[in-house]
Amino acid sequence: MEERSLQEIYGPNTVCFGCGPGNPRGLHVRSFPDGDESCVCRWTPEPHHHAFPGVLNGGICGAVLDCHSNWTAAWVLMRRSGSLVPPCTVTADFAVALRRPTPMGVELFVRGRVVSAEADRAVIEAFIEVGGRTTATCRGLFVAVKEGHPAYHRWA
């Protein structure tokens, strides 16, 4: 049996376009812990994700990086607090750099790692790599939301 991702364990019914297992038309980004401070993902684009023939759309690159980074932040904050469940985190700010065309028809390797973290927020850096070459990078701030925020308990 295949290992379950953070999304499948902690948010199996979420409908986020990028990472929600409950969204039948989403990207289904699946993040896996790689130690206490980072997460990894392998994701393969589909033909309808093209920007132009042979190249992945930059917005899709951003969505993959955003969602994977968000789950990396949730994982890190959960581990650091000693909680049994991750906090509901959202993207407060993120920037993507498209370094070179990201090819279609191949599996992408994505890694997110914590740069800094406080009790309710984490700065994450992430990248997409294909064949040992980085095609896109991201740096973002992800914050845990409180009761009253629309995303609060969205993973339940």
mmCIF file with all atom_site columns, N, CA, C and O in Angstrom, residues 39-70:
data_model
loop_
_atom_site.group_PDB
_atom_site.id
_atom_site.type_symbol
_atom_site.label_atom_id
_atom_site.label_alt_id
_atom_site.label_comp_id
_atom_site.label_asym_id
_atom_site.label_entity_id
_atom_site.label_seq_id
_atom_site.pdbx_PDB_ins_code
_atom_site.Cartn_x
_atom_site.Cartn_y
_atom_site.Cartn_z
_atom_site.occupancy
_atom_site.B_iso_or_equiv
_atom_site.pdbx_formal_charge
_atom_site.auth_seq_id
_atom_site.auth_comp_id
_atom_site.auth_asym_id
_atom_site.auth_atom_id
_atom_site.pdbx_PDB_model_num
ATOM 1   N N  . CYS A 1 39 ? 9.704  18.927 3.738   1.00 0.00 ? 39 CYS A N  1
ATOM 2   C CA . CYS A 1 39 ? 8.789  17.975 3.109   1.00 0.00 ? 39 CYS A CA 1
ATOM 3   C C  . CYS A 1 39 ? 9.149  17.867 1.636   1.00 0.00 ? 39 CYS A C  1
ATOM 4   O O  . CYS A 1 39 ? 9.692  18.808 1.048   1.00 0.00 ? 39 CYS A O  1
ATOM 5   N N  . VAL A 1 40 ? 8.821  16.717 1.059   1.00 0.00 ? 40 VAL A N  1
ATOM 6   C CA . VAL A 1 40 ? 9.077  16.491 -0.358  1.00 0.00 ? 40 VAL A CA 1
ATOM 7   C C  . VAL A 1 40 ? 7.792  16.067 -1.056  1.00 0.00 ? 40 VAL A C  1
ATOM 8   O O  . VAL A 1 40 ? 6.843  15.603 -0.417  1.00 0.00 ? 40 VAL A O  1
ATOM 9   N N  . CYS A 1 41 ? 7.795  16.233 -2.360  1.00 0.00 ? 41 CYS A N  1
ATOM 10  C CA . CYS A 1 41 ? 6.632  15.920 -3.184  1.00 0.00 ? 41 CYS A CA 1
ATOM 11  C C  . CYS A 1 41 ? 7.144  15.501 -4.557  1.00 0.00 ? 41 CYS A C  1
ATOM 12  O O  . CYS A 1 41 ? 8.130  16.058 -5.052  1.00 0.00 ? 41 CYS A O  1
ATOM 13  N N  . ARG A 1 42 ? 6.459  14.544 -5.141  1.00 0.00 ? 42 ARG A N  1
ATOM 14  C CA . ARG A 1 42 ? 6.687  14.191 -6.542  1.00 0.00 ? 42 ARG A CA 1
ATOM 15  C C  . ARG A 1 42 ? 5.342  14.375 -7.237  1.00 0.00 ? 42 ARG A C  1
ATOM 16  O O  . ARG A 1 42 ? 4.327  13.883 -6.753  1.00 0.00 ? 42 ARG A O  1
ATOM 17  N N  . TRP A 1 43 ? 5.373  15.125 -8.332  1.00 0.00 ? 43 TRP A N  1
ATOM 18  C CA . TRP A 1 43 ? 4.125  15.467 -9.012  1.00 0.00 ? 43 TRP A CA 1
ATOM 19  C C  . TRP A 1 43 ? 4.375  15.480 -10.514 1.00 0.00 ? 43 TRP A C  1
ATOM 20  O O  . TRP A 1 43 ? 5.402  15.987 -10.987 1.00 0.00 ? 43 TRP A O  1
ATOM 21  N N  . THR A 1 44 ? 3.425  14.947 -11.257 1.00 0.00 ? 44 THR A N  1
ATOM 22  C CA . THR A 1 44 ? 3.549  14.894 -12.713 1.00 0.00 ? 44 THR A CA 1
ATOM 23  C C  . THR A 1 44 ? 2.435  15.713 -13.350 1.00 0.00 ? 44 THR A C  1
ATOM 24  O O  . THR A 1 44 ? 1.252  15.445 -13.124 1.00 0.00 ? 44 THR A O  1
ATOM 25  N N  . PRO A 1 45 ? 2.800  16.712 -14.154 1.00 0.00 ? 45 PRO A N  1
ATOM 26  C CA . PRO A 1 45 ? 1.785  17.516 -14.824 1.00 0.00 ? 45 PRO A CA 1
ATOM 27  C C  . PRO A 1 45 ? 1.015  16.697 -15.863 1.00 0.00 ? 45 PRO A C  1
ATOM 28  O O  . PRO A 1 45 ? 1.535  15.726 -16.411 1.00 0.00 ? 45 PRO A O  1
ATOM 29  N N  . GLU A 1 46 ? -0.204 17.127 -16.101 1.00 0.00 ? 46 GLU A N  1
ATOM 30  C CA . GLU A 1 46 ? -1.050 16.500 -17.113 1.00 0.00 ? 46 GLU A CA 1
ATOM 31  C C  . GLU A 1 46 ? -1.143 17.419 -18.330 1.00 0.00 ? 46 GLU A C  1
ATOM 32  O O  . GLU A 1 46 ? -0.852 18.616 -18.230 1.00 0.00 ? 46 GLU A O  1
ATOM 33  N N  . PRO A 1 47 ? -1.551 16.881 -19.472 1.00 0.00 ? 47 PRO A N  1
ATOM 34  C CA . PRO A 1 47 ? -1.566 17.687 -20.709 1.00 0.00 ? 47 PRO A CA 1
ATOM 35  C C  . PRO A 1 47 ? -2.312 19.013 -20.593 1.00 0.00 ? 47 PRO A C  1
ATOM 36  O O  . PRO A 1 47 ? -1.904 20.000 -21.209 1.00 0.00 ? 47 PRO A O  1
ATOM 37  N N  . HIS A 1 48 ? -3.363 19.091 -19.791 1.00 0.00 ? 48 HIS A N  1
ATOM 38  C CA . HIS A 1 48 ? -4.108 20.350 -19.694 1.00 0.00 ? 48 HIS A CA 1
ATOM 39  C C  . HIS A 1 48 ? -3.412 21.390 -18.802 1.00 0.00 ? 48 HIS A C  1
ATOM 40  O O  . HIS A 1 48 ? -3.940 22.466 -18.581 1.00 0.00 ? 48 HIS A O  1
ATOM 41  N N  . HIS A 1 49 ? -2.206 21.110 -18.324 1.00 0.00 ? 49 HIS A N  1
ATOM 42  C CA . HIS A 1 49 ? -1.422 22.054 -17.521 1.00 0.00 ? 49 HIS A CA 1
ATOM 43  C C  . HIS A 1 49 ? -0.388 22.822 -18.359 1.00 0.00 ? 49 HIS A C  1
ATOM 44  O O  . HIS A 1 49 ? 0.429  23.557 -17.810 1.00 0.00 ? 49 HIS A O  1
ATOM 45  N N  . HIS A 1 50 ? -0.421 22.668 -19.656 1.00 0.00 ? 50 HIS A N  1
ATOM 46  C CA . HIS A 1 50 ? 0.540  23.336 -20.537 1.00 0.00 ? 50 HIS A CA 1
ATOM 47  C C  . HIS A 1 50 ? 0.437  24.861 -20.477 1.00 0.00 ? 50 HIS A C  1
ATOM 48  O O  . HIS A 1 50 ? -0.655 25.408 -20.337 1.00 0.00 ? 50 HIS A O  1
ATOM 49  N N  . ALA A 1 51 ? 1.579  25.509 -20.634 1.00 0.00 ? 51 ALA A N  1
ATOM 50  C CA . ALA A 1 51 ? 1.617  26.942 -20.959 1.00 0.00 ? 51 ALA A CA 1
ATOM 51  C C  . ALA A 1 51 ? 1.661  27.040 -22.479 1.00 0.00 ? 51 ALA A C  1
ATOM 52  O O  . ALA A 1 51 ? 0.958  27.813 -23.100 1.00 0.00 ? 51 ALA A O  1
ATOM 53  N N  . PHE A 1 52 ? 2.524  26.249 -23.069 1.00 0.00 ? 52 PHE A N  1
ATOM 54  C CA . PHE A 1 52 ? 2.654  26.062 -24.500 1.00 0.00 ? 52 PHE A CA 1
ATOM 55  C C  . PHE A 1 52 ? 3.273  24.685 -24.686 1.00 0.00 ? 52 PHE A C  1
ATOM 56  O O  . PHE A 1 52 ? 3.684  24.070 -23.692 1.00 0.00 ? 52 PHE A O  1
ATOM 57  N N  . PRO A 1 53 ? 3.306  24.146 -25.880 1.00 0.00 ? 53 PRO A N  1
ATOM 58  C CA . PRO A 1 53 ? 3.721  22.751 -26.050 1.00 0.00 ? 53 PRO A CA 1
ATOM 59  C C  . PRO A 1 53 ? 5.033  22.412 -25.339 1.00 0.00 ? 53 PRO A C  1
ATOM 60  O O  . PRO A 1 53 ? 6.052  23.082 -25.512 1.00 0.00 ? 53 PRO A O  1
ATOM 61  N N  . GLY A 1 54 ? 4.954  21.400 -24.478 1.00 0.00 ? 54 GLY A N  1
ATOM 62  C CA . GLY A 1 54 ? 6.129  20.893 -23.792 1.00 0.00 ? 54 GLY A CA 1
ATOM 63  C C  . GLY A 1 54 ? 6.517  21.600 -22.513 1.00 0.00 ? 54 GLY A C  1
ATOM 64  O O  . GLY A 1 54 ? 7.460  21.188 -21.841 1.00 0.00 ? 54 GLY A O  1
ATOM 65  N N  . VAL A 1 55 ? 5.796  22.677 -22.143 1.00 0.00 ? 55 VAL A N  1
ATOM 66  C CA . VAL A 1 55 ? 6.189  23.479 -20.976 1.00 0.00 ? 55 VAL A CA 1
ATOM 67  C C  . VAL A 1 55 ? 4.998  23.693 -20.044 1.00 0.00 ? 55 VAL A C  1
ATOM 68  O O  . VAL A 1 55 ? 3.905  24.063 -20.477 1.00 0.00 ? 55 VAL A O  1
ATOM 69  N N  . LEU A 1 56 ? 5.248  23.468 -18.754 1.00 0.00 ? 56 LEU A N  1
ATOM 70  C CA . LEU A 1 56 ? 4.236  23.646 -17.720 1.00 0.00 ? 56 LEU A CA 1
ATOM 71  C C  . LEU A 1 56 ? 3.900  25.122 -17.518 1.00 0.00 ? 56 LEU A C  1
ATOM 72  O O  . LEU A 1 56 ? 4.790  25.982 -17.504 1.00 0.00 ? 56 LEU A O  1
ATOM 73  N N  . ASN A 1 57 ? 2.630  25.410 -17.332 1.00 0.00 ? 57 ASN A N  1
ATOM 74  C CA . ASN A 1 57 ? 2.153  26.766 -17.049 1.00 0.00 ? 57 ASN A CA 1
ATOM 75  C C  . ASN A 1 57 ? 2.791  27.283 -15.758 1.00 0.00 ? 57 ASN A C  1
ATOM 76  O O  . ASN A 1 57 ? 2.834  26.581 -14.745 1.00 0.00 ? 57 ASN A O  1
ATOM 77  N N  . GLY A 1 58 ? 3.255  28.526 -15.768 1.00 0.00 ? 58 GLY A N  1
ATOM 78  C CA . GLY A 1 58 ? 3.899  29.118 -14.595 1.00 0.00 ? 58 GLY A CA 1
ATOM 79  C C  . GLY A 1 58 ? 2.972  29.246 -13.405 1.00 0.00 ? 58 GLY A C  1
ATOM 80  O O  . GLY A 1 58 ? 3.399  29.127 -12.252 1.00 0.00 ? 58 GLY A O  1
ATOM 81  N N  . GLY A 1 59 ? 1.685  29.491 -13.643 1.00 0.00 ? 59 GLY A N  1
ATOM 82  C CA . GLY A 1 59 ? 0.726  29.566 -12.543 1.00 0.00 ? 59 GLY A CA 1
ATOM 83  C C  . GLY A 1 59 ? 0.545  28.231 -11.857 1.00 0.00 ? 59 GLY A C  1
ATOM 84  O O  . GLY A 1 59 ? 0.360  28.164 -10.636 1.00 0.00 ? 59 GLY A O  1
ATOM 85  N N  . ILE A 1 60 ? 0.619  27.160 -12.628 1.00 0.00 ? 60 ILE A N  1
ATOM 86  C CA . ILE A 1 60 ? 0.545  25.825 -12.030 1.00 0.00 ? 60 ILE A CA 1
ATOM 87  C C  . ILE A 1 60 ? 1.807  25.572 -11.208 1.00 0.00 ? 60 ILE A C  1
ATOM 88  O O  . ILE A 1 60 ? 1.728  25.021 -10.109 1.00 0.00 ? 60 ILE A O  1
ATOM 89  N N  . CYS A 1 61 ? 2.967  25.982 -11.710 1.00 0.00 ? 61 CYS A N  1
ATOM 90  C CA . CYS A 1 61 ? 4.195  25.879 -10.906 1.00 0.00 ? 61 CYS A CA 1
ATOM 91  C C  . CYS A 1 61 ? 3.986  26.593 -9.574  1.00 0.00 ? 61 CYS A C  1
ATOM 92  O O  . CYS A 1 61 ? 4.329  26.057 -8.510  1.00 0.00 ? 61 CYS A O  1
ATOM 93  N N  . GLY A 1 62 ? 3.421  27.797 -9.614  1.00 0.00 ? 62 GLY A N  1
ATOM 94  C CA . GLY A 1 62 ? 3.177  28.562 -8.398  1.00 0.00 ? 62 GLY A CA 1
ATOM 95  C C  . GLY A 1 62 ? 2.218  27.865 -7.458  1.00 0.00 ? 62 GLY A C  1
ATOM 96  O O  . GLY A 1 62 ? 2.424  27.838 -6.247  1.00 0.00 ? 62 GLY A O  1
ATOM 97  N N  . ALA A 1 63 ? 1.147  27.276 -7.999  1.00 0.00 ? 63 ALA A N  1
ATOM 98  C CA . ALA A 1 63 ? 0.175  26.573 -7.157  1.00 0.00 ? 63 ALA A CA 1
ATOM 99  C C  . ALA A 1 63 ? 0.804  25.360 -6.477  1.00 0.00 ? 63 ALA A C  1
ATOM 100 O O  . ALA A 1 63 ? 0.572  25.108 -5.293  1.00 0.00 ? 63 ALA A O  1
ATOM 101 N N  . VAL A 1 64 ? 1.610  24.606 -7.213  1.00 0.00 ? 64 VAL A N  1
ATOM 102 C CA . VAL A 1 64 ? 2.286  23.437 -6.633  1.00 0.00 ? 64 VAL A CA 1
ATOM 103 C C  . VAL A 1 64 ? 3.215  23.892 -5.512  1.00 0.00 ? 64 VAL A C  1
ATOM 104 O O  . VAL A 1 64 ? 3.213  23.326 -4.407  1.00 0.00 ? 64 VAL A O  1
ATOM 105 N N  . LEU A 1 65 ? 4.008  24.925 -5.762  1.00 0.00 ? 65 LEU A N  1
ATOM 106 C CA . LEU A 1 65 ? 4.940  25.424 -4.744  1.00 0.00 ? 65 LEU A CA 1
ATOM 107 C C  . LEU A 1 65 ? 4.196  25.993 -3.534  1.00 0.00 ? 65 LEU A C  1
ATOM 108 O O  . LEU A 1 65 ? 4.593  25.764 -2.389  1.00 0.00 ? 65 LEU A O  1
ATOM 109 N N  . ASP A 1 66 ? 3.125  26.737 -3.777  1.00 0.00 ? 66 ASP A N  1
ATOM 110 C CA . ASP A 1 66 ? 2.343  27.336 -2.694  1.00 0.00 ? 66 ASP A CA 1
ATOM 111 C C  . ASP A 1 66 ? 1.764  26.253 -1.784  1.00 0.00 ? 66 ASP A C  1
ATOM 112 O O  . ASP A 1 66 ? 1.941  26.287 -0.560  1.00 0.00 ? 66 ASP A O  1
ATOM 113 N N  . CYS A 1 67 ? 1.064  25.296 -2.356  1.00 0.00 ? 67 CYS A N  1
ATOM 114 C CA . CYS A 1 67 ? 0.420  24.270 -1.534  1.00 0.00 ? 67 CYS A CA 1
ATOM 115 C C  . CYS A 1 67 ? 1.435  23.403 -0.813  1.00 0.00 ? 67 CYS A C  1
ATOM 116 O O  . CYS A 1 67 ? 1.268  23.088 0.372   1.00 0.00 ? 67 CYS A O  1
ATOM 117 N N  . HIS A 1 68 ? 2.489  23.015 -1.503  1.00 0.00 ? 68 HIS A N  1
ATOM 118 C CA . HIS A 1 68 ? 3.503  22.188 -0.846  1.00 0.00 ? 68 HIS A CA 1
ATOM 119 C C  . HIS A 1 68 ? 4.180  22.974 0.286   1.00 0.00 ? 68 HIS A C  1
ATOM 120 O O  . HIS A 1 68 ? 4.414  22.424 1.370   1.00 0.00 ? 68 HIS A O  1
ATOM 121 N N  . SER A 1 69 ? 4.454  24.231 0.062   1.00 0.00 ? 69 SER A N  1
ATOM 122 C CA . SER A 1 69 ? 5.071  25.065 1.107   1.00 0.00 ? 69 SER A CA 1
ATOM 123 C C  . SER A 1 69 ? 4.143  25.234 2.299   1.00 0.00 ? 69 SER A C  1
ATOM 124 O O  . SER A 1 69 ? 4.580  25.208 3.455   1.00 0.00 ? 69 SER A O  1
ATOM 125 N N  . ASN A 1 70 ? 2.850  25.412 2.027   1.00 0.00 ? 70 ASN A N  1
ATOM 126 C CA . ASN A 1 70 ? 1.874  25.562 3.109   1.00 0.00 ? 70 ASN A CA 1
ATOM 127 C C  . ASN A 1 70 ? 1.861  24.319 3.996   1.00 0.00 ? 70 ASN A C  1
ATOM 128 O O  . ASN A 1 70 ? 1.836  24.411 5.224   1.00 0.00 ? 70 ASN A O  1
#
